[in-house]
Short mmCIF file of C-alpha atoms in Angstrom, two decimals:
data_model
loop_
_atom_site.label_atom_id
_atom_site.label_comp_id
_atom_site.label_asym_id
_atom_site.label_seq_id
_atom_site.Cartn_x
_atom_site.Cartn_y
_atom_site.Cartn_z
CA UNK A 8 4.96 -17.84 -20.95
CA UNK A 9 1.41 -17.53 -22.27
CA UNK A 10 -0.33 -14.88 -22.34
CA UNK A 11 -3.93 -13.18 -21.63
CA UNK A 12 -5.79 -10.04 -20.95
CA UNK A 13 -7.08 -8.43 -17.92
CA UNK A 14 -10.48 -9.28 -18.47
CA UNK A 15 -12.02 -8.57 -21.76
CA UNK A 16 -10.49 -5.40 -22.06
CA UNK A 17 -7.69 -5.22 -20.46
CA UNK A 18 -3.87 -4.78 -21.11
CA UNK A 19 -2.18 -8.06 -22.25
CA UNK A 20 -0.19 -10.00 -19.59
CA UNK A 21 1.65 -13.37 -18.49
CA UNK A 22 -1.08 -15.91 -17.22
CA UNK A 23 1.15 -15.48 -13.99
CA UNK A 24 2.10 -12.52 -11.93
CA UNK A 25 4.05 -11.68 -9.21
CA UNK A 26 3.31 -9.60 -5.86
CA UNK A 27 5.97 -7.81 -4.52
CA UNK A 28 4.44 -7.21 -1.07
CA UNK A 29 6.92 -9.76 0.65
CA UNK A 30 10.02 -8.40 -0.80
CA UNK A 31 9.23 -5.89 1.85
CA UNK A 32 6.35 -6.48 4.28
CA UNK A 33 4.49 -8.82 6.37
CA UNK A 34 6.22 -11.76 5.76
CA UNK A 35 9.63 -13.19 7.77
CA UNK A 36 10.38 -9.24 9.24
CA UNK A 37 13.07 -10.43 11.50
CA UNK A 38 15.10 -11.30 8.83
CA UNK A 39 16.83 -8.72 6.57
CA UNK A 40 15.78 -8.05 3.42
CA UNK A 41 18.26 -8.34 0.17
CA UNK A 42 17.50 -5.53 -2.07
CA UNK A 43 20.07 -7.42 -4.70
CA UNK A 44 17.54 -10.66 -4.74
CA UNK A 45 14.49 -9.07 -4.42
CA UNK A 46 15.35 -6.62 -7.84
CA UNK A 47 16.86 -9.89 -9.84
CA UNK A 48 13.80 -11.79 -9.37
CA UNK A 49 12.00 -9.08 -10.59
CA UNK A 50 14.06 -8.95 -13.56
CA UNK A 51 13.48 -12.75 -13.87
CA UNK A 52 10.00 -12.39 -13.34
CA UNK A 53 9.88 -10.13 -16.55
CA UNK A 54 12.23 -12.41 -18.52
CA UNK A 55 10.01 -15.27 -17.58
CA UNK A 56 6.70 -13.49 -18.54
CA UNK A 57 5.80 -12.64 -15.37
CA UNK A 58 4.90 -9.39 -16.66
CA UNK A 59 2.15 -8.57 -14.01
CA UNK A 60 3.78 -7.32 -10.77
CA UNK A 61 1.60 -6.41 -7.88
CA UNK A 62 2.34 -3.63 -5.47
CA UNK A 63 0.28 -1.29 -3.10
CA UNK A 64 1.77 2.43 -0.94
CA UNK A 65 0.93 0.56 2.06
CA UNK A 66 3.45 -1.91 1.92
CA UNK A 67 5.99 -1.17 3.92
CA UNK A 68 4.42 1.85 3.84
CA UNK A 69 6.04 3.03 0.92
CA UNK A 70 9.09 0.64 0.29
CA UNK A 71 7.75 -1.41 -1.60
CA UNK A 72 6.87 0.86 -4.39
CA UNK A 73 10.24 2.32 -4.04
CA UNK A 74 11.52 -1.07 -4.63
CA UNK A 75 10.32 -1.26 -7.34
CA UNK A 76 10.52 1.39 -8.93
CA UNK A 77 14.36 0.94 -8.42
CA UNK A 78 14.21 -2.21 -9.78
CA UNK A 79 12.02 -1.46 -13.03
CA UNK A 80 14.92 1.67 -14.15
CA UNK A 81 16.14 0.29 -17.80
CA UNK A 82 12.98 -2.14 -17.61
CA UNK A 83 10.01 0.00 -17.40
CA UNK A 84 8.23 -1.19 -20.69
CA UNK A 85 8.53 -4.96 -20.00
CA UNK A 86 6.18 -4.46 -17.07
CA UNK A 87 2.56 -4.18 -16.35
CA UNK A 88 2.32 -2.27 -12.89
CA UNK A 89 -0.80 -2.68 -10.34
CA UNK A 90 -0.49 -0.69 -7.21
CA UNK A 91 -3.28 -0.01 -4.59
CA UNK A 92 -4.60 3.06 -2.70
CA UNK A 93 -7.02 3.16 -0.22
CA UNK A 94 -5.71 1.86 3.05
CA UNK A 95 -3.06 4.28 5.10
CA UNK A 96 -0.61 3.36 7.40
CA UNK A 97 -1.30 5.56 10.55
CA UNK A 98 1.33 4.30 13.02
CA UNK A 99 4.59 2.41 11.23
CA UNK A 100 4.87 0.13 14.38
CA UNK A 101 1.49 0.21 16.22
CA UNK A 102 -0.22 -2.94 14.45
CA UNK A 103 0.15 -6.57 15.99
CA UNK A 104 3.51 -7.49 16.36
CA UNK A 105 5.26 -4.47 15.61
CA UNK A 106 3.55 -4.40 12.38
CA UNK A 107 2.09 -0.90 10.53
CA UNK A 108 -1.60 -0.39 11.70
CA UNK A 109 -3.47 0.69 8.75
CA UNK A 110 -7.02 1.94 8.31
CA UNK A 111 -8.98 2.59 5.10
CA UNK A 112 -9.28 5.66 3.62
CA UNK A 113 -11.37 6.14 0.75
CA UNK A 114 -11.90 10.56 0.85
CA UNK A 115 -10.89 11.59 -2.88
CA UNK A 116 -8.83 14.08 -1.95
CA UNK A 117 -6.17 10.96 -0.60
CA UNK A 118 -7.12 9.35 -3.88
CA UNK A 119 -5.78 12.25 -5.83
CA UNK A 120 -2.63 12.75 -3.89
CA UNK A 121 -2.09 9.19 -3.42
CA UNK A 122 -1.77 8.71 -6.99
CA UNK A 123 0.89 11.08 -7.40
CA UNK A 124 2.97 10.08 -4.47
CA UNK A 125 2.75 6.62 -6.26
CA UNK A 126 3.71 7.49 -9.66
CA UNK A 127 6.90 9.52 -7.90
CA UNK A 128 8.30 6.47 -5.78
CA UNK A 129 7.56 3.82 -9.22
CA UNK A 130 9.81 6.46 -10.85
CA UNK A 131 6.56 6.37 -13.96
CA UNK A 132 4.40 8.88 -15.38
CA UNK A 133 1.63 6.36 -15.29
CA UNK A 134 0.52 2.82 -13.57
CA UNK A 135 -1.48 0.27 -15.66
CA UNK A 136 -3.44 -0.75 -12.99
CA UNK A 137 -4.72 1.32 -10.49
CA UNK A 138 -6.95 -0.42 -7.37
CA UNK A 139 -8.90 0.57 -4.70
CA UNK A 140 -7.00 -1.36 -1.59
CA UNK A 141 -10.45 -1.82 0.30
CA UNK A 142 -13.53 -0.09 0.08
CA UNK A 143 -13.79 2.78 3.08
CA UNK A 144 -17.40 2.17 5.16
CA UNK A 145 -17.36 5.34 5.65
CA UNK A 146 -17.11 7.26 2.24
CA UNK A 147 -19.48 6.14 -0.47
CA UNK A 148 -17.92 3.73 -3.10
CA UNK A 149 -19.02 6.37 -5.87
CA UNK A 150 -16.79 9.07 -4.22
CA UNK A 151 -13.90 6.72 -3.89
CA UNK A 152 -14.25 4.98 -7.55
CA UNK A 153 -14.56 8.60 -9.05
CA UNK A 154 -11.63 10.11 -7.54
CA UNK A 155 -9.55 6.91 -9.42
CA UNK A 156 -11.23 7.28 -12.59
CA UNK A 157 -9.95 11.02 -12.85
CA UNK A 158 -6.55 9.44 -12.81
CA UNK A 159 -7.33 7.54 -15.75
CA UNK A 160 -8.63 10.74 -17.12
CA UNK A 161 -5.45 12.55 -16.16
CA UNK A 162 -3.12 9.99 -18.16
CA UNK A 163 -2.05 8.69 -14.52
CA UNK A 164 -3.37 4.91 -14.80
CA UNK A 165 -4.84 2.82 -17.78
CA UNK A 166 -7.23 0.93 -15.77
CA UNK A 167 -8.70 0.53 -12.67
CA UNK A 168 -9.51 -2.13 -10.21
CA UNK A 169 -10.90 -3.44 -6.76
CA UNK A 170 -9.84 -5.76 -4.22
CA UNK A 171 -12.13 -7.60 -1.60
CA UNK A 172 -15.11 -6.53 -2.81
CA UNK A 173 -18.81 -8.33 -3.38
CA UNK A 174 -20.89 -8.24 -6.42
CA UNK A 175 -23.08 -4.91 -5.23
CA UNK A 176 -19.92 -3.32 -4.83
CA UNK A 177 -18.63 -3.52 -7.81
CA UNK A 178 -21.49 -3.22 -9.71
CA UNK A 179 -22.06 0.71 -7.52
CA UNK A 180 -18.56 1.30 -9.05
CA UNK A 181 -19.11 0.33 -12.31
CA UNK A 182 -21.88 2.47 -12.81
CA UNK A 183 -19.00 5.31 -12.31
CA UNK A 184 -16.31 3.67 -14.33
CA UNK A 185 -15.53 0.49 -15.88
CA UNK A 186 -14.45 -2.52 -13.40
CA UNK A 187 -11.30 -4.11 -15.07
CA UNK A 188 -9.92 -6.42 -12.73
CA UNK A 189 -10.92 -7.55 -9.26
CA UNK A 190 -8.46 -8.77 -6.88
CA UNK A 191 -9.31 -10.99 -3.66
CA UNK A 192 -7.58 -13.98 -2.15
CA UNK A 193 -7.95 -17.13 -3.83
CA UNK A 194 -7.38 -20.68 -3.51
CA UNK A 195 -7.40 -24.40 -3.21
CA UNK A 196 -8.23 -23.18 0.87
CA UNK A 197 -9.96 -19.73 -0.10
CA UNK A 198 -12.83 -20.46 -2.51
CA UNK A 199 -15.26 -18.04 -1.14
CA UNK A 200 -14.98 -16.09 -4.49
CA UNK A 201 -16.05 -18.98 -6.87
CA UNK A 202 -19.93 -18.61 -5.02
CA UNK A 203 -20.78 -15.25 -6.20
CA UNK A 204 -17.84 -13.08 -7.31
CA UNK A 205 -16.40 -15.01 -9.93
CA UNK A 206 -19.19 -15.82 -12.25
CA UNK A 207 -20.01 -12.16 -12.25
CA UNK A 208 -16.66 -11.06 -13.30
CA UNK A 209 -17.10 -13.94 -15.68
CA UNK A 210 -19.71 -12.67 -17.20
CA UNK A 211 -18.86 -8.71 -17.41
CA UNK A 212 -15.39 -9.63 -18.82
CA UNK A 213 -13.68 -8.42 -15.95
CA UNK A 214 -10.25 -10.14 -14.60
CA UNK A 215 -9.96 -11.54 -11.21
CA UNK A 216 -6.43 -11.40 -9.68
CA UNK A 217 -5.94 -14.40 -6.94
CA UNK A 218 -3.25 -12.77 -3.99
CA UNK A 219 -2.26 -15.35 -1.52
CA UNK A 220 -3.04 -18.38 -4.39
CA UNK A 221 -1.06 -20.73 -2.65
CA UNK A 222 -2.28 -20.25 0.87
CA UNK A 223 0.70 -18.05 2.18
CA UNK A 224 3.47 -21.31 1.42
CA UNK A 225 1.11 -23.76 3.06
CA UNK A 226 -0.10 -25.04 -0.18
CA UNK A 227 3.56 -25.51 -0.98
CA UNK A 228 4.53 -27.60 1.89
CA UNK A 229 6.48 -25.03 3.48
CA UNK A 230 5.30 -25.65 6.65
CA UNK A 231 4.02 -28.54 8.70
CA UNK A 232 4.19 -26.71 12.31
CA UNK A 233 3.26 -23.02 14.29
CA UNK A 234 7.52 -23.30 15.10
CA UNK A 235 8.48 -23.35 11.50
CA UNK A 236 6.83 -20.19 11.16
CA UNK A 237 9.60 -17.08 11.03
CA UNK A 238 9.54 -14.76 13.86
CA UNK A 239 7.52 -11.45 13.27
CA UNK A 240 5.81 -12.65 10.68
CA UNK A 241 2.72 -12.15 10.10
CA UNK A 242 0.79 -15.85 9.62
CA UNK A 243 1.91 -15.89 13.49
CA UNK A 244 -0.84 -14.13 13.69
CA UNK A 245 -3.53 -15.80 11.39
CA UNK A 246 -6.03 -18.15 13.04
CA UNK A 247 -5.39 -20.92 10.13
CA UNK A 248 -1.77 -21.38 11.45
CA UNK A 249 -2.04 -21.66 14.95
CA UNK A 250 -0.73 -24.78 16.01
CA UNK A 251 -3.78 -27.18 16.28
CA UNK A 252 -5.93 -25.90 13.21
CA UNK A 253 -2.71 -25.78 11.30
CA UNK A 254 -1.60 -29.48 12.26
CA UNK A 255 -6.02 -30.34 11.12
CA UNK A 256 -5.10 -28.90 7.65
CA UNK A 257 -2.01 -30.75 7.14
CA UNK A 258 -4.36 -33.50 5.18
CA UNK A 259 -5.37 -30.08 2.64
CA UNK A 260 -1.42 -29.77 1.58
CA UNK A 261 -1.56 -33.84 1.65
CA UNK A 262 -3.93 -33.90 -0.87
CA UNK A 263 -2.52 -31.29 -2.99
CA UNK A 264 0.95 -32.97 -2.96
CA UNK A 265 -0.86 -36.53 -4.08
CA UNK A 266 -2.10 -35.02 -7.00
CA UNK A 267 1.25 -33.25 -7.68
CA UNK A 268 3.18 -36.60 -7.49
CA UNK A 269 0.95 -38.32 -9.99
CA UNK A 270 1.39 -35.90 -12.55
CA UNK A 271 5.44 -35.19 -11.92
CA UNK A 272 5.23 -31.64 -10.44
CA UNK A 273 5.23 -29.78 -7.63
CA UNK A 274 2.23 -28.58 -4.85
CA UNK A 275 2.73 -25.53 -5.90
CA UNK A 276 2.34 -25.36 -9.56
CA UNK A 277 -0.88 -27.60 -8.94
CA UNK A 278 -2.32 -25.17 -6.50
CA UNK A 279 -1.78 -22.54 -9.66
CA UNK A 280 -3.12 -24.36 -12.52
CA UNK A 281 -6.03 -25.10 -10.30
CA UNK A 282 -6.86 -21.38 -10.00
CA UNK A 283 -5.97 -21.03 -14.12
CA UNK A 284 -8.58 -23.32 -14.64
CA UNK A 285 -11.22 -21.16 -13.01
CA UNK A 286 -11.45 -18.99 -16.11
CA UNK A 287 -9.42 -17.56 -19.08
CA UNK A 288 -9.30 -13.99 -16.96
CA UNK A 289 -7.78 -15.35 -13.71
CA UNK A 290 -4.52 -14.45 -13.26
CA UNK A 291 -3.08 -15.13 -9.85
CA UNK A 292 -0.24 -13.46 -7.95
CA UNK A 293 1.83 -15.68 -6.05
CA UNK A 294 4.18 -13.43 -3.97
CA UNK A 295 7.85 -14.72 -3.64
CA UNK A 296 11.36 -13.05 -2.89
CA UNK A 297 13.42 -15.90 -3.63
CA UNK A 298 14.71 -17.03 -7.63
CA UNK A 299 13.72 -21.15 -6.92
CA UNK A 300 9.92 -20.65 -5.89
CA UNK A 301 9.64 -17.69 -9.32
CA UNK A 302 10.92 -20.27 -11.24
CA UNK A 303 8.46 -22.72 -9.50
CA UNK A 304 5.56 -20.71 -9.74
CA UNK A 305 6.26 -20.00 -13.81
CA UNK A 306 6.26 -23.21 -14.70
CA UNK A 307 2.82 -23.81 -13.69
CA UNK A 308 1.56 -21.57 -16.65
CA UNK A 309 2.57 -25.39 -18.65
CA UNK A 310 0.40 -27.22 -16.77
CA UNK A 311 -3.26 -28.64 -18.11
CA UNK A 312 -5.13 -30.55 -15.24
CA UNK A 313 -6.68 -33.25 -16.60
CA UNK A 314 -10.52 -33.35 -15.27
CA UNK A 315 -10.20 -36.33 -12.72
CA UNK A 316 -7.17 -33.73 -11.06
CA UNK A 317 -9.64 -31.10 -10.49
CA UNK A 318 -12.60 -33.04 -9.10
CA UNK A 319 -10.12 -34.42 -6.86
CA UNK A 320 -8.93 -30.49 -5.88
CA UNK A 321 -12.61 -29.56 -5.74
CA UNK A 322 -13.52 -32.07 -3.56
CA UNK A 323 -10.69 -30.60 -0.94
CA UNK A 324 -12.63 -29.43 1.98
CA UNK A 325 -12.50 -26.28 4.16
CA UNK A 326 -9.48 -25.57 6.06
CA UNK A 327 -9.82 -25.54 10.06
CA UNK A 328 -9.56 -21.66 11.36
CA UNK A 329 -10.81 -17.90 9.50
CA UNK A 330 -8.95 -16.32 7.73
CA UNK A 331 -8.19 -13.63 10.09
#
């Protein structure tokens, strides 16, 4: 696979990532989860260049990191780790559906403890990427942003970044510490990014991470209907894919999977090389547990739009429903 940088400065990694987060959480809970499947498609993640893999101690809370860290024993220099702190679980089943309910928390002193809690369950002495989860209202950014930037001080990260954040936020925290990478959710259906966000990380060199790039598998044609949804998952409870805004932004996948037949691939890889096209520093993260969609997802890293694809992608409107 190709290869950039996170942002200008940044470490050097495969134009696609992975997230781990539903190898372990939020997505298709009633079913099992295969520790065996998740750890070989990390493994072929890193042999396909997927070298970026997502990860936050929420998730799960805590599993998820301990997946991985399991699965990155013999592999550890092959990968580029990003994990998250900021957000804390505070019941493990009182959230919607069974789900954790979580709460930011942005005091330094979880910062500092969070970090080594983090390192211990990756089974590192360091992360490459270190990011503030969300920004806590109630603790200043400044107090937050510091507390991470004496783990890069302390040999405990290389860089740091933010997720969900607007330009005056990241600007406060750059004034503390350089911005590497910021993360929000990004696609052919989430484009709120491209109006203000975006051209500023543009133009300080920073990286912008895309989570959810393919509009949690409805970008993909996974699903045409609210009953094709697993149980306990959690897009059961997102407003975009309850049953009659869903079945209004069936003509959004539509259009995606026209422009994927024309060129021979598949919805998927276009709704990726859309988001590669945004800028040489956007890396997206498309989260999978299962070996076909990785090897789906990689192969969009080949794929050059031609201009006529793209204004036909750009002119996709709005989906029906928030986001949350």
């Amino acid at each position: 696979m190709r290869t950039t940088t996170l942002g200008s400065q940044g470490p050097q990694v495969g134009v696609i990532g992975l997230g781990a987060m539903g190898m372990s959480f939020a997505y298709d809970m009633a079913t099992p989860r295969d520790e065996a499947t998740s750890v070989s498609v990390i493994h072929q993640a890193l042999e396909l260049g997927m070298t970026l893999i997502d990860t936050a101690d929420v998730y799960g809370p805590f599993t998820n990191e301990e997946l991985l860290g399991r699965a990155l024993v013999g592999h550890r220099d092959r990968a580029v780790i990003a994990t998250k702190v900021g957000m804390e679980a505070i019941d493990p089943t009182g959230g919607p559906g069974g789900s954790p309910l979580v709460r930011p928390n942005g005091r330094p002193e979880h910062v500092r403890a969070a970090i080594d809690a983090s390192l211990r369950r990756l089974g590192t002495d360091h992360v490459e990427l270190y990011q503030l989860h969300r920004v806590d209202p109630e603790v200043p950014i400044e107090e937050t942003w510091g507390a991470l930037a004496e783990a890069v001080t302390a040999g405990k990260a290389r860089y740091l970044g933010l997720s969900e954040v607007n330009v005056e936020q990241i600007q406060r925290a750059q004034a503390v510490h350089p911005v590497t990478t910021v993360q929000s959710e990004f696609s052919l259906w989430t484009r709120d990014v491209r109006a203000e966000v975006l051209p500023y990380c543009q133009e300080h060199g920073i990286g912008l991470l895309p989570y959810s790039p393919l509009g949690r598998g409805f970008l993909a044609g996974r699903f045409t209907s609210f009953d094709e949804l697993p149980q306990n998952d959690q897009r059961r409870r997102l407003p975009r894919f309850q049953q009659d805004n869903l079945r209004a932004n069936l003509d959004i996948a539509a259009k995606v999977r026209r422009v994927a037949e024309r060129i021979g691939v598949t919805p998927a890889q276009v709704a990726l090389a859309w988001l590669m096209a945004q800028g040489q520093h956007v890396v997206p993260i498309p989260g999978t547990k299962t070996p076909k969609y990785l090897t789906d997802n990689a192969g969009a890293a080949n794929i050059q739009l031609s201009a006529a694809d793209l204004a036909d992608l750009d002119a996709i409107p709005a989906p029906t429903g928030a986001r949350y």
